[in-house]
């Protein structure tokens, strides 16, 4: 089921979400071989960072809670990974973050020189310039980061990854589009949430609070994609809680162009991509329809016709 996305050809609409499988070329290659159309790297930051203490990830059955804390070797300390990735045979989406607009720009410029197919900016991390706010919750700061990064990455398409913590995610998406973002990825983890061990009476995560992912956040992700689809004309990567082909169908009906999978890898292994593709194709076949015909279907036929989405 090949398709075009921002000028690149992908073998199918499934995307590995950032952060769940790291940045090792062999692992990313295996994900692609196992049916993933576009592979996203773990977010790369401006300086070496250990992340939070263990425990950092807990499986709650209905999904996961994590406070990994964006561990990164820092963009300048990944020469081995970059060298290995030079000879890759799969489409690569490089995810980056920073603590200020200038840091985003520095990391983006460096990463762009490594020629990934796309650059995704994770604007869900604390913004030191605005005293701990998150870039992705303010239209102005989202606009500032996107325009700054856009200036330094040449013709590499930019994807802005948004947080459901924004009071109105559609407005943030619109600001990113106005600043030159080529696509939107939604959503990052929801929350924050907390789980307490009732025997020790203490929060289980060392960082106490964490982001929620997996099946329990799917309705939030679907609502965010639905709202964003109504607000922008750039394509959307719908992400959050997808573990089956039917989940992917729902995300596409909300308006997603591509569908991301993160926590699902934990539940169904990396074969999840092959399985979801098969389930998605089987559903389309059984309903005698295509991806294009169902995209945005939840908005009604006229709404989709009037959009003329860019690809
Ligand atoms: C353990 C873990 C680490 C993550 N690390 C990152 C990251 O480095 N950058 C990022 O943009 N998102 C990160 N995410 C968020 C995922 O990419 C995704 O947006 C979120 O988990 C929702 O999708 P899912 O329900 O399919 O997991 C992480 C999620 C998890 C569970």
Tab-separated table of C-alpha atoms and ligand atoms in Angstrom:
chain	number	residue	atom	x	y	z
A	1	UNK	CA	0.000	0.000	0.000
A	2	UNK	CA	2.611	2.585	-1.100
A	3	UNK	CA	1.722	6.202	-0.526
A	4	UNK	CA	3.236	9.656	-0.822
A	5	UNK	CA	3.950	11.844	2.166
A	6	UNK	CA	5.567	15.268	1.806
A	7	UNK	CA	7.316	14.269	-1.411
A	8	UNK	CA	8.598	10.893	-0.164
A	9	UNK	CA	7.314	7.433	-0.974
A	10	UNK	CA	6.425	5.215	1.987
A	11	UNK	CA	5.587	1.528	1.686
A	12	UNK	CA	2.567	1.906	3.973
A	13	UNK	CA	0.959	4.479	6.339
A	14	UNK	CA	2.422	3.140	9.612
A	15	UNK	CA	4.978	5.122	11.605
A	16	UNK	CA	7.144	4.079	14.555
A	17	UNK	CA	6.598	6.692	17.308
A	18	UNK	CA	9.588	8.467	18.803
A	19	UNK	CA	11.216	7.123	21.931
A	20	UNK	CA	10.011	3.571	22.216
A	21	UNK	CA	12.886	1.831	20.402
A	22	UNK	CA	15.849	4.237	20.574
A	23	UNK	CA	18.244	5.150	17.756
A	24	UNK	CA	20.149	1.990	16.915
A	25	UNK	CA	20.203	1.445	13.145
A	26	UNK	CA	19.810	-2.339	13.336
A	27	UNK	CA	16.737	-2.095	15.539
A	28	UNK	CA	15.178	0.634	13.388
A	29	UNK	CA	15.930	-1.456	10.291
A	30	UNK	CA	14.174	-4.474	11.827
A	31	UNK	CA	11.126	-2.318	12.527
A	32	UNK	CA	11.048	-1.290	8.865
A	33	UNK	CA	11.497	-4.896	7.746
A	34	UNK	CA	8.614	-5.819	10.026
A	35	UNK	CA	6.188	-3.587	8.192
A	36	UNK	CA	6.761	-0.022	9.407
A	37	UNK	CA	6.531	2.615	6.651
A	38	UNK	CA	8.374	5.435	8.448
A	39	UNK	CA	10.727	5.093	11.388
A	40	UNK	CA	11.063	7.887	13.969
A	41	UNK	CA	14.171	8.255	16.109
A	42	UNK	CA	14.154	8.895	19.852
A	43	UNK	CA	14.186	12.656	20.480
A	44	UNK	CA	17.679	14.091	20.315
A	45	UNK	CA	18.495	16.959	22.664
A	46	UNK	CA	21.079	19.716	22.917
A	47	UNK	CA	23.281	18.183	25.635
A	48	UNK	CA	23.909	14.825	27.301
A	49	UNK	CA	21.108	14.029	29.716
A	50	UNK	CA	20.586	10.899	31.833
A	51	UNK	CA	16.843	11.144	32.165
A	52	UNK	CA	14.991	10.245	35.357
A	53	UNK	CA	15.800	7.500	37.855
A	54	UNK	CA	14.078	4.098	37.708
A	55	UNK	CA	11.325	3.087	37.752
A	56	UNK	CA	10.563	5.115	34.628
A	57	UNK	CA	7.999	3.003	32.737
A	58	UNK	CA	5.059	1.055	34.171
A	59	UNK	CA	2.612	-1.095	32.246
A	60	UNK	CA	-0.881	-0.476	33.593
A	61	UNK	CA	-2.572	-2.990	31.308
A	62	UNK	CA	-4.810	-0.331	29.744
A	63	UNK	CA	-1.668	1.514	28.642
A	64	UNK	CA	1.565	2.773	30.131
A	65	UNK	CA	2.770	5.600	32.307
A	66	UNK	CA	6.311	6.850	31.795
A	67	UNK	CA	8.689	9.459	33.108
A	68	UNK	CA	11.786	8.579	31.142
A	69	UNK	CA	12.855	12.235	31.222
A	70	UNK	CA	14.153	12.573	27.632
A	71	UNK	CA	17.523	10.861	28.096
A	72	UNK	CA	19.872	11.752	25.231
A	73	UNK	CA	23.572	11.527	24.481
A	74	UNK	CA	23.167	15.033	22.993
A	75	UNK	CA	23.239	15.744	19.265
A	76	UNK	CA	27.005	16.132	19.121
A	77	UNK	CA	27.731	12.752	20.734
A	78	UNK	CA	26.010	10.381	18.321
A	79	UNK	CA	28.633	9.987	15.600
A	80	UNK	CA	28.419	6.175	15.663
A	81	UNK	CA	24.641	6.216	15.231
A	82	UNK	CA	24.766	8.836	12.473
A	83	UNK	CA	27.473	6.940	10.592
A	84	UNK	CA	25.471	3.727	10.714
A	85	UNK	CA	22.303	5.537	9.616
A	86	UNK	CA	24.062	7.001	6.551
A	87	UNK	CA	23.708	3.647	4.749
A	88	UNK	CA	20.107	3.046	5.825
A	89	UNK	CA	17.583	1.724	3.337
A	90	UNK	CA	14.481	3.025	5.106
A	91	UNK	CA	12.800	6.448	5.486
A	92	UNK	CA	13.925	8.185	8.654
A	93	UNK	CA	12.198	10.803	10.770
A	94	UNK	CA	14.667	12.471	13.175
A	95	UNK	CA	13.033	13.792	16.346
A	96	UNK	CA	14.645	16.690	18.178
A	97	UNK	CA	14.021	18.856	21.232
A	98	UNK	CA	15.571	21.840	22.986
A	99	UNK	CA	15.105	23.965	26.085
A	100	UNK	CA	14.991	27.235	24.160
A	101	UNK	CA	14.334	28.393	20.591
A	102	UNK	CA	18.091	28.771	20.058
A	103	UNK	CA	18.730	25.215	21.259
A	104	UNK	CA	16.073	23.818	18.908
A	105	UNK	CA	17.783	25.683	16.086
A	106	UNK	CA	21.254	24.392	16.959
A	107	UNK	CA	20.110	20.765	17.185
A	108	UNK	CA	18.003	21.070	14.015
A	109	UNK	CA	20.866	22.535	11.984
A	110	UNK	CA	23.214	19.751	13.041
A	111	UNK	CA	20.648	17.008	12.445
A	112	UNK	CA	19.646	18.416	9.030
A	113	UNK	CA	23.257	17.954	7.893
A	114	UNK	CA	22.796	14.205	8.530
A	115	UNK	CA	20.064	14.140	5.861
A	116	UNK	CA	17.103	12.479	7.565
A	117	UNK	CA	13.986	12.311	5.367
A	118	UNK	CA	11.985	14.377	7.888
A	119	UNK	CA	12.674	16.351	11.046
A	120	UNK	CA	10.096	16.105	13.811
A	121	UNK	CA	10.206	18.689	16.563
A	122	UNK	CA	9.013	17.504	19.932
A	123	UNK	CA	7.473	20.655	21.390
A	124	UNK	CA	6.198	18.952	24.498
A	125	UNK	CA	9.210	19.584	26.707
A	126	UNK	CA	9.793	22.318	29.299
A	127	UNK	CA	10.659	25.726	27.935
A	128	UNK	CA	13.380	27.353	30.015
A	129	UNK	CA	12.814	30.718	28.361
A	130	UNK	CA	9.299	30.749	29.765
A	131	UNK	CA	10.055	29.295	33.184
A	132	UNK	CA	9.072	25.688	32.748
A	133	UNK	CA	6.142	26.160	30.361
A	134	UNK	CA	5.891	23.742	27.492
A	135	UNK	CA	6.478	25.153	23.982
A	136	UNK	CA	3.536	23.225	22.629
A	137	UNK	CA	0.923	24.789	24.917
A	138	UNK	CA	1.363	28.349	23.642
A	139	UNK	CA	0.579	29.430	20.080
A	140	UNK	CA	3.324	32.052	20.152
A	141	UNK	CA	6.095	29.763	21.386
A	142	UNK	CA	5.024	26.968	19.008
A	143	UNK	CA	5.149	29.511	16.160
A	144	UNK	CA	8.576	30.758	17.271
A	145	UNK	CA	10.154	27.298	17.452
A	146	UNK	CA	8.728	26.122	14.138
A	147	UNK	CA	9.817	29.253	12.261
A	148	UNK	CA	13.290	29.154	13.824
A	149	UNK	CA	13.808	25.489	12.931
A	150	UNK	CA	12.374	25.971	9.449
A	151	UNK	CA	15.074	28.588	8.742
A	152	UNK	CA	17.936	26.134	9.281
A	153	UNK	CA	16.815	22.794	7.819
A	154	UNK	CA	16.691	23.629	4.104
A	155	UNK	CA	14.159	21.563	2.185
A	156	UNK	CA	13.810	18.756	4.738
A	157	UNK	CA	10.100	18.566	5.611
A	158	UNK	CA	9.294	19.583	9.188
A	159	UNK	CA	6.759	17.812	11.381
A	160	UNK	CA	5.584	19.481	14.604
A	161	UNK	CA	4.682	16.990	17.332
A	162	UNK	CA	2.013	18.342	19.638
A	163	UNK	CA	0.923	17.720	23.207
A	164	UNK	CA	-2.673	17.080	24.301
A	165	UNK	CA	-1.897	19.280	27.311
A	166	UNK	CA	-2.540	22.323	25.093
A	167	UNK	CA	-5.845	23.960	26.040
A	168	UNK	CA	-6.773	24.036	22.327
A	169	UNK	CA	-4.528	21.772	20.258
A	170	UNK	CA	-6.129	22.928	16.982
A	171	UNK	CA	-4.916	26.489	17.630
A	172	UNK	CA	-1.374	25.231	18.248
A	173	UNK	CA	-1.537	23.212	15.013
A	174	UNK	CA	-2.688	26.322	13.148
A	175	UNK	CA	0.200	28.344	14.595
A	176	UNK	CA	2.647	25.622	13.495
A	177	UNK	CA	1.139	25.599	9.995
A	178	UNK	CA	1.410	29.391	9.797
A	179	UNK	CA	5.076	29.146	10.839
A	180	UNK	CA	5.810	26.744	7.971
A	181	UNK	CA	5.356	23.290	9.475
A	182	UNK	CA	4.806	20.730	6.711
A	183	UNK	CA	2.859	18.284	8.866
A	184	UNK	CA	1.559	17.726	12.384
A	185	UNK	CA	2.115	14.684	14.571
A	186	UNK	CA	-0.435	14.257	17.356
A	187	UNK	CA	-0.249	13.276	20.124
A	188	UNK	CA	2.583	12.986	22.601
A	189	UNK	CA	1.754	11.340	25.934
A	190	UNK	CA	-1.322	12.564	27.847
A	191	UNK	CA	-1.585	13.631	31.443
A	192	UNK	CA	0.534	13.846	33.456
A	193	UNK	CA	-0.782	11.007	35.586
A	194	UNK	CA	0.299	9.241	38.768
A	195	UNK	CA	0.100	5.744	40.204
A	196	UNK	CA	0.580	5.009	43.905
A	197	UNK	CA	1.714	1.756	45.488
A	198	UNK	CA	-0.894	1.423	48.219
A	199	UNK	CA	1.334	-0.836	50.354
A	200	UNK	CA	4.302	1.560	50.498
A	201	UNK	CA	1.871	4.517	50.166
A	202	UNK	CA	4.286	6.134	47.677
A	203	UNK	CA	4.070	7.108	44.002
A	204	UNK	CA	5.571	4.266	41.960
A	205	UNK	CA	7.482	6.327	39.397
A	206	UNK	CA	10.703	7.761	40.785
A	207	UNK	CA	9.714	11.080	39.162
A	208	UNK	CA	6.229	10.587	40.716
A	209	UNK	CA	4.276	11.882	37.677
A	210	UNK	CA	4.409	10.586	34.129
A	211	UNK	CA	2.883	10.696	30.650
A	212	UNK	CA	0.140	8.254	29.690
A	213	UNK	CA	0.204	6.251	26.484
A	214	UNK	CA	-1.370	3.185	24.918
A	215	UNK	CA	-5.038	2.171	24.505
A	216	UNK	CA	-6.350	4.334	27.378
A	217	UNK	CA	-5.392	7.553	25.546
A	218	UNK	CA	-6.772	6.595	22.125
A	219	UNK	CA	-10.026	8.561	22.464
A	220	UNK	CA	-8.003	11.675	23.414
A	221	UNK	CA	-5.710	11.172	20.411
A	222	UNK	CA	-8.651	10.625	18.051
A	223	UNK	CA	-10.337	13.800	19.315
A	224	UNK	CA	-7.100	15.790	18.887
A	225	UNK	CA	-6.596	14.530	15.309
A	226	UNK	CA	-10.262	15.332	14.552
A	227	UNK	CA	-9.879	18.911	15.858
A	228	UNK	CA	-6.562	19.446	14.049
A	229	UNK	CA	-7.980	18.134	10.741
A	230	UNK	CA	-10.652	20.822	10.897
A	231	UNK	CA	-8.100	23.556	11.579
A	232	UNK	CA	-5.242	22.925	9.115
A	233	UNK	CA	-4.601	21.735	5.553
A	234	UNK	CA	-1.242	20.073	6.195
A	235	UNK	CA	-1.212	16.280	6.714
A	236	UNK	CA	-1.400	14.691	10.168
A	237	UNK	CA	0.357	11.701	11.695
A	238	UNK	CA	-2.292	10.330	14.085
A	239	UNK	CA	-0.658	8.768	17.129
A	240	UNK	CA	-1.850	7.556	20.510
A	241	UNK	CA	-3.163	4.180	21.599
A	242	UNK	CA	-3.216	2.458	18.224
A	243	UNK	CA	-2.679	-1.301	18.542
A	244	UNK	CA	-4.963	-2.807	15.844
A	245	UNK	CA	-5.984	-2.256	12.238
A	246	UNK	CA	-9.398	-1.048	13.391
A	247	UNK	CA	-7.717	1.552	15.637
A	248	UNK	CA	-5.793	2.729	12.554
A	249	UNK	CA	-9.056	2.968	10.563
A	250	UNK	CA	-10.540	5.143	13.326
A	251	UNK	CA	-7.484	7.448	13.328
A	252	UNK	CA	-7.651	7.818	9.529
A	253	UNK	CA	-11.384	8.569	9.709
A	254	UNK	CA	-10.555	11.327	12.222
A	255	UNK	CA	-8.267	12.790	9.538
A	256	UNK	CA	-4.850	11.147	9.879
A	257	UNK	CA	-2.702	10.708	6.796
A	258	UNK	CA	-0.289	8.329	8.528
A	259	UNK	CA	-0.775	6.375	11.760
A	260	UNK	CA	1.855	6.143	14.504
A	261	UNK	CA	2.430	3.268	16.899
A	262	UNK	CA	4.449	3.536	20.121
A	263	UNK	CA	3.272	1.575	23.167
A	264	UNK	CA	1.663	-0.968	20.847
A	265	UNK	CA	5.167	-2.344	20.240
A	266	UNK	CA	5.205	-3.348	23.902
A	267	UNK	CA	1.898	-5.177	23.574
A	268	UNK	CA	2.306	-6.952	20.210
A	269	UNK	CA	6.092	-6.872	19.570
A	270	UNK	CA	7.673	-5.232	16.522
A	271	UNK	CA	5.544	-7.543	14.356
A	272	UNK	CA	2.714	-5.166	15.285
A	273	UNK	CA	3.422	-3.191	12.110
A	274	UNK	CA	2.930	-6.231	9.858
A	275	UNK	CA	-0.187	-7.239	11.797
A	276	UNK	CA	-1.787	-3.784	11.785
A	277	UNK	CA	-1.100	-3.457	8.040
A	278	UNK	CA	-2.773	-6.805	7.422
A	279	UNK	CA	-5.751	-5.896	9.615
A	280	UNK	CA	-6.069	-2.469	8.001
A	281	UNK	CA	-5.946	-3.941	4.480
A	282	UNK	CA	-8.427	-6.664	5.419
A	283	UNK	CA	-10.832	-4.017	6.756
A	284	UNK	CA	-10.485	-1.852	3.633
A	285	UNK	CA	-11.006	-4.915	1.431
A	286	UNK	CA	-14.056	-6.109	3.387
A	287	UNK	CA	-15.577	-2.621	3.065
A	288	UNK	CA	-14.530	-2.263	-0.584
A	289	UNK	CA	-12.851	1.061	0.093
A	290	UNK	CA	-9.426	2.761	0.169
A	291	UNK	CA	-7.367	4.851	2.575
A	292	UNK	CA	-8.145	7.982	0.557
A	293	UNK	CA	-11.875	7.295	0.693
A	294	UNK	CA	-11.963	6.907	4.475
A	295	UNK	CA	-9.547	9.727	5.365
A	296	UNK	CA	-11.468	12.326	7.346
A	297	UNK	CA	-14.731	10.391	6.836
A	298	UNK	CA	-15.860	11.256	10.379
A	299	UNK	CA	-16.146	14.907	9.275
A	300	UNK	CA	-18.676	14.209	6.545
A	301	UNK	CA	-18.083	14.082	2.783
A	302	UNK	CA	-18.242	17.816	2.051
A	303	UNK	CA	-15.726	18.729	4.748
A	304	UNK	CA	-13.182	16.379	3.178
A	305	UNK	CA	-13.875	17.509	-0.407
A	306	UNK	CA	-13.309	21.137	0.551
A	307	UNK	CA	-9.935	20.470	2.136
A	308	UNK	CA	-7.778	19.435	-0.856
A	309	UNK	CA	-5.056	18.286	1.539
A	310	UNK	CA	-1.438	18.853	0.585
A	311	UNK	CA	0.665	15.706	0.237
B	1	LIG	C1	8.815	5.044	26.983
B	1	LIG	C2	8.380	6.163	26.082
B	1	LIG	C3	9.333	7.073	25.609
B	1	LIG	C4	8.938	8.120	24.759
B	1	LIG	N1	9.894	8.981	24.292
B	1	LIG	C5	9.535	9.964	23.430
B	1	LIG	C6	10.509	10.830	22.865
B	1	LIG	O1	11.723	10.715	23.075
B	1	LIG	N2	10.062	11.825	22.036
B	1	LIG	C7	8.747	11.994	21.707
B	1	LIG	O2	8.415	12.898	20.931
B	1	LIG	N3	7.800	11.160	22.216
B	1	LIG	C8	8.165	10.164	23.065
B	1	LIG	N4	7.210	9.313	23.553
B	1	LIG	C9	5.797	9.496	23.165
B	1	LIG	C10	5.425	8.571	22.005
B	1	LIG	O3	6.200	8.854	20.850
B	1	LIG	C11	3.922	8.718	21.654
B	1	LIG	O4	3.674	10.051	21.256
B	1	LIG	C12	3.004	8.388	22.819
B	1	LIG	O5	3.498	7.287	23.555
B	1	LIG	C13	1.572	8.078	22.350
B	1	LIG	O6	1.570	6.997	21.442
B	1	LIG	P1	1.274	5.459	21.890
B	1	LIG	O7	0.000	5.488	22.684
B	1	LIG	O8	1.174	4.695	20.610
B	1	LIG	O9	2.432	5.040	22.739
B	1	LIG	C14	7.579	8.249	24.396
B	1	LIG	C15	6.641	7.334	24.868
B	1	LIG	C16	7.015	6.301	25.691
B	1	LIG	C17	5.968	5.318	26.168
